[in-house]
CSV table of C-alpha atoms in Angstrom, one decimal:
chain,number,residue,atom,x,y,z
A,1,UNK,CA,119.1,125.6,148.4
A,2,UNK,CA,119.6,125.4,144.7
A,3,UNK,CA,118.4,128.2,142.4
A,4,UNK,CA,117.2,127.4,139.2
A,5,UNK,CA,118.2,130.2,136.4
A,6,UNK,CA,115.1,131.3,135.2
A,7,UNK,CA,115.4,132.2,131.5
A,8,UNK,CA,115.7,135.2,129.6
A,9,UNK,CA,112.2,136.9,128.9
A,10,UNK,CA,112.3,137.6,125.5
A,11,UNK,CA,110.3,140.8,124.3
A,12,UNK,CA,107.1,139.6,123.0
A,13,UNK,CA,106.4,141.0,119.4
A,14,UNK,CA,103.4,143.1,119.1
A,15,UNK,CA,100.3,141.4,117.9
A,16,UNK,CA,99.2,144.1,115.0
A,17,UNK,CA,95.3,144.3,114.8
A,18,UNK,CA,93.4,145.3,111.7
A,19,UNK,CA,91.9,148.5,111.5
A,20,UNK,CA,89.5,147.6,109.3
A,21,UNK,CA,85.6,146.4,110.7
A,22,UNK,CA,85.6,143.2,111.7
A,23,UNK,CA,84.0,141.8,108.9
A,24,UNK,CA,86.0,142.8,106.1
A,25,UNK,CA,89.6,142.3,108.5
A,26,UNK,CA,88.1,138.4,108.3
A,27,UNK,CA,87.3,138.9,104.4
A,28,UNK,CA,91.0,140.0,104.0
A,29,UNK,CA,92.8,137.1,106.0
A,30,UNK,CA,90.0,134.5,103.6
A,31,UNK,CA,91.6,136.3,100.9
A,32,UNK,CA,95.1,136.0,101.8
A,33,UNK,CA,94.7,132.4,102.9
A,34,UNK,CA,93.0,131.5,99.9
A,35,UNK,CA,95.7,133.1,97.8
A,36,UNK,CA,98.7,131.3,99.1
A,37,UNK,CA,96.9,128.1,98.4
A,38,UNK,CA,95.9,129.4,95.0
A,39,UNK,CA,99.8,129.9,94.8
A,40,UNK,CA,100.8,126.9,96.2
A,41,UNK,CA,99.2,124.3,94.0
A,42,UNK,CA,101.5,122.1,91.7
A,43,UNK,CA,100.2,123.1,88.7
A,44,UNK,CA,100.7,124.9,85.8
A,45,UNK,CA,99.8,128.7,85.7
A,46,UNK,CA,97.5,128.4,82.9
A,47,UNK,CA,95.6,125.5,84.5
A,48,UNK,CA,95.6,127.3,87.8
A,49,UNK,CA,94.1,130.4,86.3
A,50,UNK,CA,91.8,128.7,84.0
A,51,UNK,CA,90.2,127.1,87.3
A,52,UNK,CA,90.0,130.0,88.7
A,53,UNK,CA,88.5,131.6,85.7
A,54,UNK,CA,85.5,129.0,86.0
A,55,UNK,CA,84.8,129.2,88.9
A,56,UNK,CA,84.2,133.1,89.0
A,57,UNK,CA,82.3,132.7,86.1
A,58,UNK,CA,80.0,129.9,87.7
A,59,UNK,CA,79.9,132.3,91.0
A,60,UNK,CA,77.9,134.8,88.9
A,61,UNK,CA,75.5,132.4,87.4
A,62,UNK,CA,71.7,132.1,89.1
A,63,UNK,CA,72.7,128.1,89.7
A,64,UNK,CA,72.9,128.9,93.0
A,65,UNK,CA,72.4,125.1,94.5
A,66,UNK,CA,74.9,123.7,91.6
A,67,UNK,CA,77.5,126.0,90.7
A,68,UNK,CA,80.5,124.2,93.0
A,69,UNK,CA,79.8,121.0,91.3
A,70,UNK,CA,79.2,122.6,87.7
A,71,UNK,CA,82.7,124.0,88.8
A,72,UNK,CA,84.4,121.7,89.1
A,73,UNK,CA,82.4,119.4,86.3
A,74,UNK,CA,83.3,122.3,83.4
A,75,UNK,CA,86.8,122.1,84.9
A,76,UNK,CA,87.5,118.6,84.4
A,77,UNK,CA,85.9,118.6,81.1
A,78,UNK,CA,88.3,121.9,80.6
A,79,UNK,CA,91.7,119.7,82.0
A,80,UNK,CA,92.2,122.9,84.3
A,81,UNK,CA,93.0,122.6,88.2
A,82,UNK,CA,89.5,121.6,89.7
A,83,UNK,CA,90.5,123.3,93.3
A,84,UNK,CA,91.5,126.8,92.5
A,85,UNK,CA,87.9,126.2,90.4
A,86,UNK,CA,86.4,125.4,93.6
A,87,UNK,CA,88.3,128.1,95.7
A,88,UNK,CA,87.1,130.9,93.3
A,89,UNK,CA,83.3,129.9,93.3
A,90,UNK,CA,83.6,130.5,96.5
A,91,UNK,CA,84.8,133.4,96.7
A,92,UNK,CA,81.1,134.2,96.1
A,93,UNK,CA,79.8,132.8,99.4
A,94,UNK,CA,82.5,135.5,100.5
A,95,UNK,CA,80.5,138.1,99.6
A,96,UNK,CA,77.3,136.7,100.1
A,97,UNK,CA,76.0,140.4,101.3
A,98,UNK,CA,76.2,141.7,98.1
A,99,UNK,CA,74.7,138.4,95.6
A,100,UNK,CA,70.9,139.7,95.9
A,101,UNK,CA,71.8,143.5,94.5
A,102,UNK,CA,74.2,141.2,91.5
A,103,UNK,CA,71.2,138.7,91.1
A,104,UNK,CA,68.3,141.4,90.3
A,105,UNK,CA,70.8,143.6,88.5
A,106,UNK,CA,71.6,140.6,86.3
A,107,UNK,CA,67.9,139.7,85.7
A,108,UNK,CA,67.0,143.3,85.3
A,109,UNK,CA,70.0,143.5,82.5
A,110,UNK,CA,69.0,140.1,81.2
A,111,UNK,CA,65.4,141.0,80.7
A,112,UNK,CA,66.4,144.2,79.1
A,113,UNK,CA,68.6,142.3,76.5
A,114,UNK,CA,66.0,140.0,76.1
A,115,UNK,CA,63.4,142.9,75.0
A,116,UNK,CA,61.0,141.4,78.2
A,117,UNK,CA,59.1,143.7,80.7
A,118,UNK,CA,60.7,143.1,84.1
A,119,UNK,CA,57.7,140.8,86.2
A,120,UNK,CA,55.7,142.4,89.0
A,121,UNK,CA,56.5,141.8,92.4
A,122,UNK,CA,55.6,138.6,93.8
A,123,UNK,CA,53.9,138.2,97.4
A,124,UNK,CA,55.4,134.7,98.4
A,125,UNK,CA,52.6,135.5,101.2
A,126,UNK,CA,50.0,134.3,98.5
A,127,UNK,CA,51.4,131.1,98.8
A,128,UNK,CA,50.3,128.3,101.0
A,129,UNK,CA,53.3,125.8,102.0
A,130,UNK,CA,51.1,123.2,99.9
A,131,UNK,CA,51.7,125.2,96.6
A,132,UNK,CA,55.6,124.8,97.0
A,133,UNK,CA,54.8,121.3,96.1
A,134,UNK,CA,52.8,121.6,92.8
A,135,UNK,CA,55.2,122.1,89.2
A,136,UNK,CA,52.9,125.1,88.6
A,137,UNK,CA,54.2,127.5,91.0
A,138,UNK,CA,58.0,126.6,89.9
A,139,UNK,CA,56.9,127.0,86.5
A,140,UNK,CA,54.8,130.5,86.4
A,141,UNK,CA,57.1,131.8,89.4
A,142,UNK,CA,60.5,130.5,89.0
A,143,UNK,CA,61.2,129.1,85.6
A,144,UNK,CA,60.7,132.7,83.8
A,145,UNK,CA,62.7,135.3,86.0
A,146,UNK,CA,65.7,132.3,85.5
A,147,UNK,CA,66.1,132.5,81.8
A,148,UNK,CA,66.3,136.8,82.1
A,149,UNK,CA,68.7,136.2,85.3
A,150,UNK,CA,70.7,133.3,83.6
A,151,UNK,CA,71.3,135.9,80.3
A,152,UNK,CA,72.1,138.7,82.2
A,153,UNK,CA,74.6,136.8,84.6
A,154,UNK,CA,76.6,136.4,81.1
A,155,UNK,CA,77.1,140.2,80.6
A,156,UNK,CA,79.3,140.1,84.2
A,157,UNK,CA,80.2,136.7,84.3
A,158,UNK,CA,82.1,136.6,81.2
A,159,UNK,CA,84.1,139.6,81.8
A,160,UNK,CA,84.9,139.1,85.0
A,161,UNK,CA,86.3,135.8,83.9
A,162,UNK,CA,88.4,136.9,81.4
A,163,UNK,CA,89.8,139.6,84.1
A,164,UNK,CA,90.3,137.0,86.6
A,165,UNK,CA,92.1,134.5,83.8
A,166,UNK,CA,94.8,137.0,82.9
A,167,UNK,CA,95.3,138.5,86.6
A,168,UNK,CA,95.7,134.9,87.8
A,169,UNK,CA,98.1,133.7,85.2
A,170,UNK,CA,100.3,137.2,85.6
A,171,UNK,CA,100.1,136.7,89.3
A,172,UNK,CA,101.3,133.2,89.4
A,173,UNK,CA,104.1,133.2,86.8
A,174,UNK,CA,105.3,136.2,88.9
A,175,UNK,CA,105.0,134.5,91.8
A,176,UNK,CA,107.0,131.4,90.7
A,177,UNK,CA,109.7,133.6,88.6
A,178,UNK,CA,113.0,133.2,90.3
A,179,UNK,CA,114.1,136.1,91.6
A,180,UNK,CA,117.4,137.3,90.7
């Protein structure tokens, strides 16, 4: 009878949950992940945080359906890092929650600066699914809430780009300073 040595049981480390809700403990481990790769790109720090830069900016527009590919367009045009441009429009579709409060601030900021009265509420209930499909409702619907959304989004997106170009370049020529 041969008794084979069972190993050692080492103590198992303690697996930390987050306190926070469950949705923001997953927005914080986005974050972090998406940081590190921020961090880990071979690129210069002003590239890196001139990509980012865009793509906050482009987050903030109403170009909902384009703003990933205008991204990443303005980036290349720009000669900055096209992913960390792509990784910080997204950061929008992060907090997706809170787009529809920035959208009708923006529009109702836009038409202010515009000197427009903000439209009346429209009942997309007086709509049959056969007037999607005509130019007129895009154009007496759609086309004049953009322009007052698309000039307000420049009061926050601007900004907020700037902010995001110096943090990013301080963080990342921190993070890549040799430590003594």
């Amino acid at each position: 009878m041969t008794l084979k040595p069972q190993k050692a049981q080492q103590p198992r480390e303690p697996v930390y949950e987050s306190r926070l809700p469950k949705p923001l403990a997953r927005m914080k481990r986005w974050l972090a992940a998406h940081h590190m790769t921020l961090m880990a790109i071979a690129d210069t720090p002003h590239s890196i945080a001139l990509g980012s830069a865009i793509g906050i900016f482009f987050g903030f527009t109403p170009l909902y359906p384009l703003k990933t590919l205008l991204s990443i367009a303005v980036a290349w045009v720009f000669r900055c890092n096209k992913v960390a441009a792509a990784i910080a429009v997204t950061l929008h579709d992060v907090l997706i929650w809170a787009m529809p409060a920035i959208y009708v601030a923006e529009y109702h900021l836009g038409c202010w600066s515009l000197q427009r009265p903000v439209a009346q509420r429209v009942h997309f209930r007086q709509f049959g699914l056969s007037d999607y499909m005509h130019w007129h409702v895009f154009s007496r619907v759609v086309w004049p809430a953009f322009w007052p959304a698309f000039i307000g989004s420049l009061f926050l997106a601007v900004p907020s780009a700037i902010m995001v170009y110096f943090l990013m370049r301080l963080l990342i020529g921190r993070a890549r300073t040799p430590r003594k």
